[in-house]
Coordinates of C-alpha atoms in Angstrom, one line a residue:
M1 CA 0.0 0.0 0.0
G2 CA 1.4 3.4 -1.0
N3 CA 1.6 6.4 1.3
N4 CA -1.5 8.0 -0.3
E5 CA -3.6 4.9 0.1
M6 CA -2.4 4.6 3.7
A7 CA -3.4 8.2 4.3
L8 CA -6.7 7.6 2.7
S9 CA -7.5 4.6 4.9
Y10 CA -6.8 6.6 8.1
L11 CA -8.9 9.5 6.9
E12 CA -11.8 7.2 6.0
K13 CA -11.6 5.7 9.5
A14 CA -11.6 9.2 11.0
L15 CA -14.6 10.1 8.9
E16 CA -16.5 7.0 10.0
I17 CA -15.9 7.8 13.7
Q18 CA -16.8 11.5 13.3
Q19 CA -20.0 10.8 11.3
K20 CA -21.3 8.9 14.2
S21 CA -20.7 11.6 16.8
L22 CA -21.2 14.9 14.8
P23 CA -24.1 16.5 12.9
S24 CA -23.8 16.0 9.1
D25 CA -23.1 19.7 8.5
H26 CA -20.3 20.1 11.1
P27 CA -17.3 22.1 9.9
Y28 CA -14.9 19.3 11.2
L29 CA -16.5 16.9 8.7
A30 CA -15.9 19.4 5.9
A31 CA -12.2 19.4 6.8
I32 CA -12.1 15.6 6.6
Y33 CA -13.9 15.7 3.2
N34 CA -11.3 18.2 2.0
N35 CA -8.4 16.0 3.1
I36 CA -9.9 12.9 1.5
G37 CA -10.3 14.9 -1.7
H38 CA -6.6 15.9 -1.5
S39 CA -5.7 12.2 -1.1
Y40 CA -7.7 11.2 -4.2
R41 CA -6.3 14.0 -6.2
S42 CA -2.7 13.0 -5.2
M43 CA -3.6 9.5 -6.5
G44 CA -4.8 11.0 -9.8
N45 CA -8.5 10.2 -9.2
N46 CA -10.0 13.6 -9.9
E47 CA -13.6 12.3 -10.1
M48 CA -13.5 11.0 -6.5
A49 CA -11.5 14.1 -5.4
L50 CA -14.2 16.4 -6.8
S51 CA -17.0 14.5 -5.1
F52 CA -15.4 15.0 -1.6
Y53 CA -14.5 18.6 -2.3
E54 CA -18.2 19.2 -3.2
K55 CA -19.3 17.6 0.1
A56 CA -17.1 20.0 2.0
L57 CA -18.5 22.9 -0.1
E58 CA -22.0 21.9 0.7
I59 CA -21.3 22.0 4.5
H60 CA -19.6 25.3 4.2
R61 CA -22.3 26.9 2.2
K62 CA -24.8 26.0 4.9
S63 CA -22.7 26.9 7.9
L64 CA -20.6 29.9 6.8
P65 CA -21.3 33.4 5.5
S66 CA -21.0 33.7 1.7
N67 CA -17.7 35.6 1.9
H68 CA -16.0 33.4 4.4
P69 CA -12.3 32.5 3.5
N70 CA -13.0 28.7 3.9
L71 CA -15.5 28.9 1.1
A72 CA -12.8 30.4 -1.1
L73 CA -10.5 27.5 -0.1
N74 CA -13.3 25.1 -1.2
Y75 CA -13.6 26.8 -4.5
N76 CA -9.9 26.6 -5.1
N77 CA -9.8 22.9 -4.2
I78 CA -12.6 22.2 -6.7
A79 CA -10.8 24.3 -9.3
T80 CA -7.6 22.3 -8.9
A81 CA -9.6 19.1 -9.5
Y82 CA -11.2 20.4 -12.7
Y83 CA -7.8 21.8 -13.8
S84 CA -6.2 18.3 -13.3
A85 CA -9.0 16.8 -15.3
G86 CA -8.4 19.2 -18.1
D87 CA -11.7 21.1 -17.7
Y88 CA -10.3 24.6 -17.8
A89 CA -13.6 26.4 -18.2
M90 CA -15.0 24.9 -15.0
A91 CA -11.6 25.5 -13.2
L92 CA -11.7 29.1 -14.1
S93 CA -15.3 29.6 -12.9
Y94 CA -14.4 28.3 -9.5
L95 CA -11.1 30.3 -9.3
E96 CA -13.1 33.4 -10.0
K97 CA -15.5 32.6 -7.2
A98 CA -12.6 32.3 -4.8
L99 CA -11.1 35.5 -6.0
E100 CA -14.4 37.3 -5.6
I101 CA -14.6 36.3 -1.9
H102 CA -11.0 37.3 -1.3
R103 CA -11.6 40.7 -2.8
K104 CA -14.6 41.3 -0.6
S105 CA -13.2 40.0 2.6
L106 CA -9.5 40.7 2.6
P107 CA -7.3 43.8 2.1
S108 CA -6.1 44.4 -1.4
D109 CA -2.5 43.5 -0.5
H110 CA -3.3 40.3 1.4
P111 CA -1.4 37.2 0.3
N112 CA -4.5 35.1 -0.4
P113 CA -5.7 37.1 -3.5
A114 CA -2.1 36.8 -4.7
A115 CA -2.4 33.0 -4.5
N116 CA -5.6 33.3 -6.5
F117 CA -4.0 35.4 -9.2
N118 CA -1.2 32.9 -9.4
N119 CA -3.7 30.0 -9.9
I120 CA -5.6 31.9 -12.6
G121 CA -2.3 32.8 -14.3
E122 CA -1.3 29.1 -14.3
L123 CA -4.7 28.2 -15.8
Y124 CA -4.3 30.7 -18.6
R125 CA -0.8 29.5 -19.2
S126 CA -2.1 26.0 -19.7
M127 CA -4.7 27.3 -22.1
G128 CA -2.0 29.0 -24.2
K129 CA -3.3 32.5 -23.3
Y130 CA 0.1 33.8 -22.4
E131 CA -0.8 37.6 -22.2
M132 CA -3.6 36.9 -19.8
A133 CA -1.4 34.6 -17.8
L134 CA 1.3 37.3 -17.5
S135 CA -1.2 39.9 -16.3
F136 CA -2.4 37.7 -13.4
Y137 CA 1.1 36.6 -12.5
E138 CA 2.2 40.2 -12.3
K139 CA -0.8 41.1 -10.1
A140 CA 0.3 38.3 -7.7
L141 CA 3.9 39.6 -7.9
K142 CA 2.8 43.2 -7.1
I143 CA 1.0 42.1 -4.0
H144 CA 3.9 40.0 -2.8
R145 CA 6.4 42.8 -3.3
K146 CA 4.3 45.1 -1.1
S147 CA 3.4 42.7 1.6
L148 CA 6.3 40.3 1.9
P149 CA 10.1 40.7 2.7
L150 CA 12.2 40.7 -0.6
D151 CA 13.6 37.2 0.3
H152 CA 10.3 35.6 1.0
P153 CA 9.8 32.1 -0.6
N154 CA 6.5 33.2 -2.1
L155 CA 8.2 35.8 -4.2
A156 CA 10.5 33.1 -5.5
I157 CA 7.4 31.1 -6.5
N158 CA 6.2 34.2 -8.4
Y159 CA 9.4 34.5 -10.2
N160 CA 9.4 30.9 -11.1
N161 CA 5.9 31.1 -12.5
I162 CA 6.7 34.0 -14.7
G163 CA 9.9 32.2 -15.8
L164 CA 7.8 29.2 -16.9
L165 CA 5.5 31.5 -18.8
Y166 CA 8.3 33.2 -20.7
Q167 CA 9.7 29.7 -21.5
S168 CA 6.3 28.7 -22.9
M169 CA 6.5 31.9 -25.0
G170 CA 9.9 30.9 -26.3
N171 CA 11.7 33.8 -24.5
N172 CA 14.4 31.7 -22.9
E173 CA 16.5 34.7 -21.9
M174 CA 13.7 36.3 -19.9
A175 CA 12.7 32.9 -18.5
L176 CA 16.3 32.3 -17.2
S177 CA 16.4 35.8 -15.6
Y178 CA 13.2 35.0 -13.5
F179 CA 14.4 31.5 -12.6
V180 CA 17.6 33.0 -11.3
K181 CA 15.7 35.6 -9.2
G182 CA 13.7 32.8 -7.7
L183 CA 16.8 30.7 -7.1
E184 CA 18.6 33.6 -5.4
I185 CA 15.8 33.9 -2.9
H186 CA 15.6 30.2 -2.2
Q187 CA 19.3 30.0 -1.7
K188 CA 19.2 32.8 0.9
S189 CA 16.0 31.7 2.7
L190 CA 15.8 27.9 2.6
P191 CA 18.1 25.1 3.8
S192 CA 20.3 23.6 1.0
D193 CA 18.2 20.5 0.9
H194 CA 14.7 22.1 0.7
P195 CA 12.3 20.7 -2.0
N196 CA 11.6 24.3 -3.3
L197 CA 15.3 24.7 -4.1
A198 CA 15.1 21.4 -6.0
A199 CA 12.1 22.7 -7.9
N200 CA 14.1 25.8 -8.9
Y201 CA 17.1 23.8 -10.1
N202 CA 14.6 21.6 -12.0
N203 CA 13.1 24.5 -13.9
I204 CA 16.5 25.8 -14.9
G205 CA 17.5 22.3 -16.0
L206 CA 14.4 22.0 -18.2
L207 CA 15.1 25.4 -19.7
Y208 CA 18.7 24.6 -20.5
Q209 CA 17.5 21.3 -22.1
S210 CA 15.0 23.2 -24.3
M211 CA 17.9 25.5 -25.3
G212 CA 20.0 22.5 -26.4
N213 CA 22.6 23.0 -23.6
N214 CA 22.4 19.4 -22.3
E215 CA 25.6 19.7 -20.2
M216 CA 24.2 22.5 -18.1
A217 CA 20.7 20.8 -18.0
L218 CA 22.4 17.6 -16.6
S219 CA 24.3 19.6 -13.9
Y220 CA 21.1 21.1 -12.6
Y221 CA 19.1 17.8 -12.7
E222 CA 21.9 16.2 -10.7
K223 CA 21.6 19.0 -8.1
V224 CA 17.9 18.2 -7.9
L225 CA 18.6 14.5 -7.5
E226 CA 21.2 15.2 -4.7
I227 CA 18.6 17.1 -2.7
H228 CA 15.9 14.6 -3.2
R229 CA 18.2 11.6 -2.3
K230 CA 19.0 13.3 1.0
S231 CA 15.6 14.5 1.9
L232 CA 13.1 12.0 0.5
P233 CA 12.5 8.3 1.0
S234 CA 13.9 6.1 -1.8
D235 CA 10.4 5.4 -3.3
H236 CA 9.2 9.0 -3.2
P237 CA 7.4 10.2 -6.5
N238 CA 9.7 13.3 -6.7
L239 CA 12.7 11.0 -7.1
A240 CA 10.9 9.2 -9.9
L241 CA 10.3 12.6 -11.5
N242 CA 14.1 13.3 -11.2
Y243 CA 15.0 10.0 -12.9
N244 CA 12.4 10.7 -15.6
N245 CA 13.9 14.1 -16.4
I246 CA 17.5 12.7 -16.5
G247 CA 16.2 9.8 -18.7
E248 CA 14.5 12.2 -21.1
L249 CA 17.7 14.3 -21.3
Y250 CA 19.8 11.3 -22.1
R251 CA 17.3 10.3 -24.8
S252 CA 17.6 13.8 -26.4
M253 CA 21.4 13.3 -26.3
G254 CA 21.0 10.0 -28.2
K255 CA 22.3 8.0 -25.2
Y256 CA 19.4 5.5 -25.2
E257 CA 20.8 2.9 -22.8
M258 CA 21.4 5.5 -20.1
A259 CA 18.0 7.0 -20.8
L260 CA 16.3 3.6 -20.4
S261 CA 18.1 2.9 -17.1
Y262 CA 16.9 6.1 -15.5
L263 CA 13.4 5.8 -16.9
E264 CA 13.1 2.3 -15.6
K265 CA 14.2 3.5 -12.1
A266 CA 11.3 6.0 -12.3
L267 CA 8.9 3.3 -13.3
E268 CA 10.0 1.0 -10.5
I269 CA 9.2 3.7 -7.9
H270 CA 5.9 4.6 -9.4
R271 CA 4.8 0.9 -9.5
K272 CA 5.6 0.6 -5.8
S273 CA 4.1 3.8 -4.6
L274 CA 1.2 4.6 -7.0
P275 CA -2.0 2.8 -8.0
S276 CA -1.8 1.0 -11.3
D277 CA -4.0 3.6 -13.1
H278 CA -2.1 6.7 -11.8
L279 CA -1.4 9.3 -14.4
N280 CA 2.3 9.4 -13.5
L281 CA 2.6 5.8 -14.5
A282 CA 1.1 6.7 -17.9
A283 CA 3.8 9.4 -18.2
N284 CA 6.5 6.8 -17.4
Y285 CA 5.2 4.4 -20.0
N286 CA 5.1 7.2 -22.6
S287 CA 8.7 8.2 -21.8
I288 CA 10.0 4.6 -22.1
A289 CA 8.0 4.2 -25.3
A290 CA 9.7 7.3 -26.7
V291 CA 13.2 5.7 -26.1
H292 CA 12.2 2.5 -27.9
Y293 CA 10.7 4.7 -30.7
S294 CA 14.1 6.5 -31.0
T295 CA 15.9 3.2 -31.3
G296 CA 13.6 2.0 -34.0
D297 CA 11.9 -0.7 -31.9
Y298 CA 8.4 0.3 -32.9
A299 CA 6.7 -2.8 -31.6
M300 CA 8.0 -2.1 -28.0
A301 CA 7.2 1.6 -28.5
L302 CA 3.6 0.8 -29.4
S303 CA 3.2 -1.5 -26.5
Y304 CA 4.3 1.1 -24.0
Y305 CA 2.2 3.9 -25.6
E306 CA -0.8 1.6 -25.4
K307 CA -0.2 1.1 -21.7
G308 CA -0.2 4.8 -21.2
L309 CA -3.3 5.2 -23.4
E310 CA -5.1 2.5 -21.3
I311 CA -4.5 4.5 -18.1
H312 CA -5.5 7.8 -19.7
R313 CA -8.8 6.3 -21.1
K314 CA -9.7 5.0 -17.6
S315 CA -8.7 8.0 -15.5
L316 CA -9.3 11.0 -17.7
P317 CA -12.3 12.5 -19.3
S318 CA -12.6 11.6 -23.0
D319 CA -11.7 15.2 -24.1
H320 CA -8.6 15.6 -21.8
P321 CA -5.5 17.1 -23.5
N322 CA -3.3 14.2 -22.1
L323 CA -5.4 11.7 -24.0
A324 CA -4.8 13.8 -27.1
A325 CA -1.1 13.6 -26.5
N326 CA -1.3 9.8 -26.2
Y327 CA -3.2 9.6 -29.5
N328 CA -0.4 11.8 -31.0
N329 CA 2.3 9.5 -29.8
T330 CA 0.5 6.3 -31.0
A331 CA -0.1 8.0 -34.3
A332 CA 3.7 8.8 -34.6
V333 CA 4.6 5.1 -34.3
H334 CA 2.1 4.1 -37.0
Y335 CA 3.4 6.9 -39.1
S336 CA 7.0 5.6 -38.8
L337 CA 5.8 2.1 -39.8
G338 CA 4.3 3.7 -42.9
D339 CA 0.8 3.0 -41.9
Y340 CA -0.5 6.5 -42.7
K341 CA -4.1 5.6 -42.6
M342 CA -3.9 4.4 -39.0
A343 CA -1.7 7.4 -38.1
L344 CA -4.2 9.8 -39.5
S345 CA -7.1 8.2 -37.6
Y346 CA -5.2 8.7 -34.3
W347 CA -4.1 12.2 -35.2
E348 CA -7.7 13.1 -36.0
K349 CA -8.8 11.7 -32.6
A350 CA -6.2 14.1 -31.0
L351 CA -7.4 17.0 -33.1
E352 CA -11.1 16.3 -32.1
I353 CA -10.1 16.5 -28.4
C354 CA -8.0 19.6 -28.8
R355 CA -10.8 21.4 -30.7
K356 CA -13.3 20.7 -27.9
S357 CA -11.0 21.4 -24.9
L358 CA -8.8 24.2 -26.1
P359 CA -9.2 27.7 -27.5
S360 CA -9.0 28.0 -31.3
D361 CA -5.6 29.6 -31.1
H362 CA -3.9 27.2 -28.6
P363 CA -0.4 26.0 -29.6
N364 CA -1.4 22.4 -29.2
L365 CA -4.0 22.8 -32.0
A366 CA -1.1 24.0 -34.2
L367 CA 0.8 20.9 -33.2
N368 CA -2.1 18.7 -34.3
Y369 CA -2.4 20.5 -37.6
N370 CA 1.3 20.0 -38.2
N371 CA 1.1 16.3 -37.5
I372 CA -1.8 15.8 -39.9
A373 CA -0.1 17.8 -42.5
A374 CA 3.0 15.6 -42.2
T375 CA 0.9 12.5 -42.8
Y376 CA -0.6 14.0 -46.0
Y377 CA 2.9 15.1 -47.0
S378 CA 4.1 11.5 -46.7
T379 CA 1.2 10.2 -48.8
G380 CA 2.2 12.7 -51.5
D381 CA -0.9 14.9 -51.0
Y382 CA 1.1 18.1 -50.8
A383 CA -1.9 20.4 -51.3
M384 CA -3.6 19.0 -48.2
A385 CA -0.3 19.1 -46.3
L386 CA 0.1 22.7 -47.2
S387 CA -3.4 23.7 -46.0
F388 CA -2.8 22.1 -42.6
Y389 CA 0.7 23.6 -42.3
E390 CA -0.8 27.0 -43.0
K391 CA -3.5 26.5 -40.3
A392 CA -0.7 25.8 -37.8
L393 CA 1.1 28.9 -39.0
E394 CA -2.0 31.0 -38.6
I395 CA -2.3 30.0 -34.9
H396 CA 1.4 30.5 -34.2
R397 CA 1.4 34.0 -35.7
K398 CA -1.5 35.0 -33.5
S399 CA -0.3 33.4 -30.3
L400 CA 3.4 33.5 -30.3
P401 CA 6.1 36.2 -30.6
S402 CA 7.5 36.7 -34.1
D403 CA 10.8 35.1 -33.2
H404 CA 9.4 32.0 -31.4
P405 CA 11.1 28.7 -32.4
N406 CA 7.7 27.1 -33.2
L407 CA 7.2 29.7 -35.9
A408 CA 10.5 28.6 -37.3
L409 CA 9.3 25.0 -37.3
N410 CA 6.2 26.1 -39.2
Y411 CA 8.3 27.8 -41.8
N412 CA 10.5 24.7 -42.2
N413 CA 7.4 22.6 -42.8
I414 CA 5.8 24.9 -45.3
A415 CA 9.2 25.1 -47.1
A416 CA 9.3 21.3 -47.3
A417 CA 5.8 21.2 -48.9
H418 CA 6.8 23.8 -51.5
F419 CA 10.0 21.9 -52.2
S420 CA 8.1 18.7 -52.9
T421 CA 5.9 20.5 -55.4
G422 CA 8.9 21.9 -57.2
G423 CA 8.6 25.3 -55.7
S424 CA 12.3 25.7 -54.9
A425 CA 12.2 29.5 -54.7
M426 CA 9.2 29.5 -52.3
A427 CA 10.9 26.7 -50.3
L428 CA 14.1 28.7 -50.0
S429 CA 12.3 31.8 -48.8
Y430 CA 10.5 29.9 -46.0
Y431 CA 13.7 28.1 -45.0
E432 CA 15.5 31.4 -44.7
K433 CA 12.6 32.8 -42.5
A434 CA 13.1 29.9 -40.2
L435 CA 16.9 30.4 -40.2
E436 CA 16.5 34.1 -39.4
I437 CA 14.4 33.2 -36.3
H438 CA 16.8 30.6 -35.1
R439 CA 19.8 32.9 -35.5
K440 CA 18.1 35.5 -33.3
S441 CA 16.6 33.3 -30.6
L442 CA 19.1 30.4 -30.3
P443 CA 22.8 30.1 -29.4
S444 CA 25.1 29.7 -32.4
D445 CA 25.7 26.0 -31.6
H446 CA 22.0 25.0 -31.1
P447 CA 20.9 21.7 -32.9
N448 CA 17.9 23.5 -34.4
L449 CA 20.2 25.8 -36.3
A450 CA 22.0 22.7 -37.6
A451 CA 18.7 21.3 -38.8
N452 CA 18.1 24.6 -40.6
Y453 CA 21.4 24.4 -42.4
N454 CA 20.7 20.8 -43.3
N455 CA 17.4 21.7 -44.9
I456 CA 18.9 24.5 -47.0
G457 CA 21.7 22.2 -47.9
H458 CA 19.3 19.5 -49.2
L459 CA 17.4 22.2 -51.2
Y460 CA 20.5 23.4 -52.9
Q461 CA 21.5 19.8 -53.6
S462 CA 18.1 19.2 -55.3
M463 CA 18.7 22.3 -57.4
G464 CA 22.0 20.9 -58.6
N465 CA 24.0 23.5 -56.7
N466 CA 26.3 21.0 -54.8
A467 CA 28.8 23.7 -53.8
M468 CA 26.2 25.7 -51.9
A469 CA 24.7 22.4 -50.6
L470 CA 28.1 21.4 -49.2
S471 CA 28.7 24.7 -47.5
Y472 CA 25.4 24.5 -45.6
L473 CA 25.8 20.8 -44.7
E474 CA 29.3 21.5 -43.3
K475 CA 27.9 24.3 -41.2
A476 CA 25.4 21.8 -39.7
L477 CA 28.2 19.4 -39.1
E478 CA 30.3 22.0 -37.4
I479 CA 27.5 22.7 -34.9
H480 CA 26.8 19.1 -34.2
R481 CA 30.5 18.3 -33.6
K482 CA 30.6 21.1 -31.0
S483 CA 27.3 20.4 -29.3
L484 CA 26.7 16.6 -29.5
P485 CA 28.6 13.5 -28.3
S486 CA 30.8 12.0 -31.0
D487 CA 28.4 9.0 -31.3
H488 CA 25.1 10.9 -31.5
P489 CA 22.7 9.8 -34.3
N490 CA 22.4 13.4 -35.6
L491 CA 26.1 13.4 -36.4
A492 CA 25.6 10.3 -38.4
G493 CA 22.8 12.1 -40.3
N494 CA 25.3 14.9 -41.1
Y495 CA 28.0 12.5 -42.3
S496 CA 25.5 10.7 -44.5
N497 CA 24.2 13.9 -46.0
I498 CA 27.7 15.1 -46.9
G499 CA 28.6 11.7 -48.2
V500 CA 25.6 11.8 -50.6
V501 CA 26.6 15.2 -51.9
H502 CA 30.2 14.0 -52.5
C503 CA 28.7 11.1 -54.4
S504 CA 26.7 13.5 -56.6
L505 CA 30.0 15.4 -57.3
G506 CA 31.6 12.1 -58.4
K507 CA 34.0 12.1 -55.4
Y508 CA 33.1 8.5 -54.5
A509 CA 36.1 7.7 -52.2
M510 CA 35.4 10.9 -50.2
A511 CA 31.7 10.0 -50.1
L512 CA 32.5 6.6 -48.8
S513 CA 34.6 8.0 -45.9
Y514 CA 31.7 10.1 -44.7
L515 CA 29.2 7.3 -45.2
E516 CA 31.3 4.8 -43.2
K517 CA 31.4 7.3 -40.3
A518 CA 27.6 7.5 -40.4
V519 CA 27.2 3.7 -40.5
E520 CA 29.6 3.2 -37.6
I521 CA 27.6 5.6 -35.4
M522 CA 24.2 4.2 -36.4
Q523 CA 25.2 0.6 -35.8
K524 CA 26.0 1.5 -32.2
A525 CA 23.0 3.7 -31.6
L526 CA 20.2 1.8 -33.3
S527 CA 18.6 -1.6 -33.3
N528 CA 19.8 -3.9 -36.1
N529 CA 16.5 -3.5 -38.1
H530 CA 16.0 0.3 -37.7
P531 CA 14.8 1.8 -41.0
W532 CA 17.4 4.5 -40.8
L533 CA 20.1 1.8 -41.1
A534 CA 18.5 0.6 -44.3
G535 CA 18.9 4.1 -45.8
M536 CA 22.5 4.2 -44.6
Y537 CA 23.3 0.8 -46.1
S538 CA 21.6 1.9 -49.4
N539 CA 23.9 5.0 -49.6
M540 CA 26.9 2.8 -48.9
A541 CA 25.8 0.4 -51.7
A542 CA 25.5 3.3 -54.1
A543 CA 29.0 4.7 -53.4
L544 CA 30.6 1.2 -53.5
G545 CA 28.8 0.5 -56.8
K546 CA 30.3 3.7 -58.3
L547 CA 33.7 2.5 -57.2
R548 CA 33.0 -0.9 -58.9
R549 CA 33.3 -2.7 -55.6
Y550 CA 30.2 -4.7 -56.5
N551 CA 30.5 -7.6 -54.0
E552 CA 30.5 -5.1 -51.0
A553 CA 27.8 -3.0 -52.7
V554 CA 25.5 -6.0 -53.1
G555 CA 26.1 -7.0 -49.5
Y556 CA 25.0 -3.6 -48.3
A557 CA 22.0 -3.5 -50.7
I558 CA 20.9 -6.9 -49.4
Q559 CA 20.9 -5.6 -45.8
A560 CA 19.0 -2.4 -46.8
A561 CA 16.3 -4.4 -48.5
E562 CA 16.0 -7.0 -45.7
I563 CA 15.8 -4.3 -43.0
A564 CA 13.2 -2.3 -44.9
R565 CA 11.1 -5.4 -45.5
S566 CA 11.1 -6.5 -41.9
S567 CA 10.6 -3.1 -40.3
L568 CA 8.5 -1.3 -42.9
G569 CA 6.7 -4.1 -44.7
P570 CA 7.1 -5.4 -48.3
D571 CA 4.8 -2.8 -49.8
H572 CA 6.6 0.3 -48.4
K573 CA 8.0 2.6 -51.0
N574 CA 11.5 2.4 -49.4
T575 CA 11.4 -1.4 -49.5
K576 CA 10.7 -1.3 -53.2
A577 CA 13.4 1.3 -53.9
F578 CA 16.0 -0.8 -52.0
Q579 CA 15.0 -4.0 -53.8
N580 CA 15.3 -2.2 -57.1
Q581 CA 18.8 -1.0 -56.2
L582 CA 19.8 -4.5 -55.3
R583 CA 18.6 -5.9 -58.7
Q584 CA 20.5 -3.2 -60.5
L585 CA 23.7 -3.9 -58.6
Q586 CA 23.4 -7.7 -59.2
Q587 CA 22.9 -7.1 -62.9
M588 CA 26.1 -4.9 -63.0
M589 CA 28.0 -7.6 -61.1
S590 CA 26.8 -10.3 -63.5
L591 CA 28.2 -8.3 -66.5
L592 CA 31.8 -8.5 -65.1

C-alpha cells in the first residue's frame, strides 16, 4: 500500500468515527472531506476528489457566510480538480468565485488574493493564453512585493511562475532571468536540501535542455537528484520525476541505454508507490515508449504507448489534453511504420479533443495540424499538407512572438511542402525565414540551427548546386561536432548527407569515408533492423557500386532491402526502392 492509500485509509476511519458523533453539517466533517479529496487528487483520481470537495463545499455553504475564506478555499480545491481533469472552463469559474470572496473579505495586498492570481495565471498558461497569464502573475507579484520581505519564498514562486510562462512563449533569456531571481531567494531563505530549491534547479535544468545545452541541464538535474536523495524516501514520487527528467535528457542526447536505465528507475518507484492507473505511470510508459521509438523498436514503443493510453482512457475525461497527447504518440509510431491511414485516424482523434477542450488559437492545436499535415505530405498529397501547415502557422502567428522557435518549425514545414511540389524558390524563402528566427533566438551552436542548415543544404542539392549544398551541410556538421557527443545519431545524419553530396560530385572515395562514419555511429545507436540503417546501407551500396566494388555493394544492398522489408513491410516505397537498387547492382556484377 502506497503512502497516499495509507493516508486515505486513516482518513476514512476518522470520517467513519466523526460521522457517528457529529451532525452532518459540522465544519470538522468538511475538513475531513477536503483532506480525503486531497488524497484522491494525489492518486490521480480527480472524479473522487471532486465528489469529496463538493461535500465539503455543501457543508460550508450551509454553515458559513457567503464571503468566508473557507468557502474560497473550497472553490480553489474544486478548481484544482477540474484543472487536473483538463476542464479549464470549470476550473476558471471556481477560481473566479474564490477571487471574488477574497476581494470582498480581505485587504487588497493580502497574500490570499495573490495565490488566486497565481492560480488563474497558471490556468491561462495551460490554455495557451500567455498575455492573460502574464497579467495575473504580475498582479500576484505586485501584492507579494508590497506585503512580503524581498527574500520571502512566495516571491520566489512568483518569479518561477513568470519564468515558466516566458519559457512557454519561447523567450528563454527572460525565463532564465526570472528563474535565477527565484533561485537567489531560495538559496538565501531555505536550507540547502529544501524541496523548493530542488524545484528551482529543475526549472533551470528544463530550460537549458530546451535550449539544447544538455551539459548545463544535466548539472542542474543532478543538483535536484542530490537534494531529493538526502531529503526523501527512496520510493518518493519526486525521485521518480528526477529519474524521468534525466532519462529524457539522455534520450535527447542519443544515449538511449542510459535513458532507459533512468526511466526504468522512475517506473520502479511509481509501480511501488502509486495505484496501477495513476497518471504518473502513464507518463512513465510514454517516456519509455519514446526511447524505444528512437531506437527504431516500434513494436516495443507501441506496447508502452498503449499502456499509457489505457491508463488515460480509464482515469481522464474523453476530451482531456493528455489523452490527445497519447493519440499523437501512438499515431507517430504508426506513421513511422508507414501505416499512414492508422496514423491519420489517431491524429484526427487528437485533433477532435483539442478542438473541444482548447481555445481555437492554442499552440497544441497547431501541433495537431502540423502532424496531420506531415501525414498528408508523406502520402504525396502536398496540397492538403500545405493547407494544414498554414492552419498551424496562422495559430502560431496569433499566439506567439515573431521570433518564437515554433514559428521557425512552421516555416520549415511549409518550405518542405513547397519543395516537394517543385517550388524551390518558395521553399528557400521559408527556410530562410526559419533560419532568421533561429539565428536571433538560439545560441550559435544549437541543434535546431544545424537542422536549418541541413534543410537548406538539401534544397541546394536538389537544385544541382552542390557547392552551396556542401557549405550549408558543413555548417550543420560543425554545430553538431561542438554540441553533441561523437556517437550521436544526428552526427551520423550529417556525415550521411555530406557523403551523398560528394557522391553527386563524383567524389566516391570521399563520399565513402563520410558514409562509413555514419554507419559506424548508427550501428551502435540503433537496433539492427532500424529503417534509418536501411537508408545508410543503401547509400553505402550506391557509393561502392560507383567504385566498382560490387561484392561489397551487393552486401549492403541486401541488408538495406531486408531491414526495410522486416521493419516497414514489403509494400513500403523504401522497401521497393532498395529491392530495385539490389537488382541493378546484381545485374552490374553479372556483367563483369
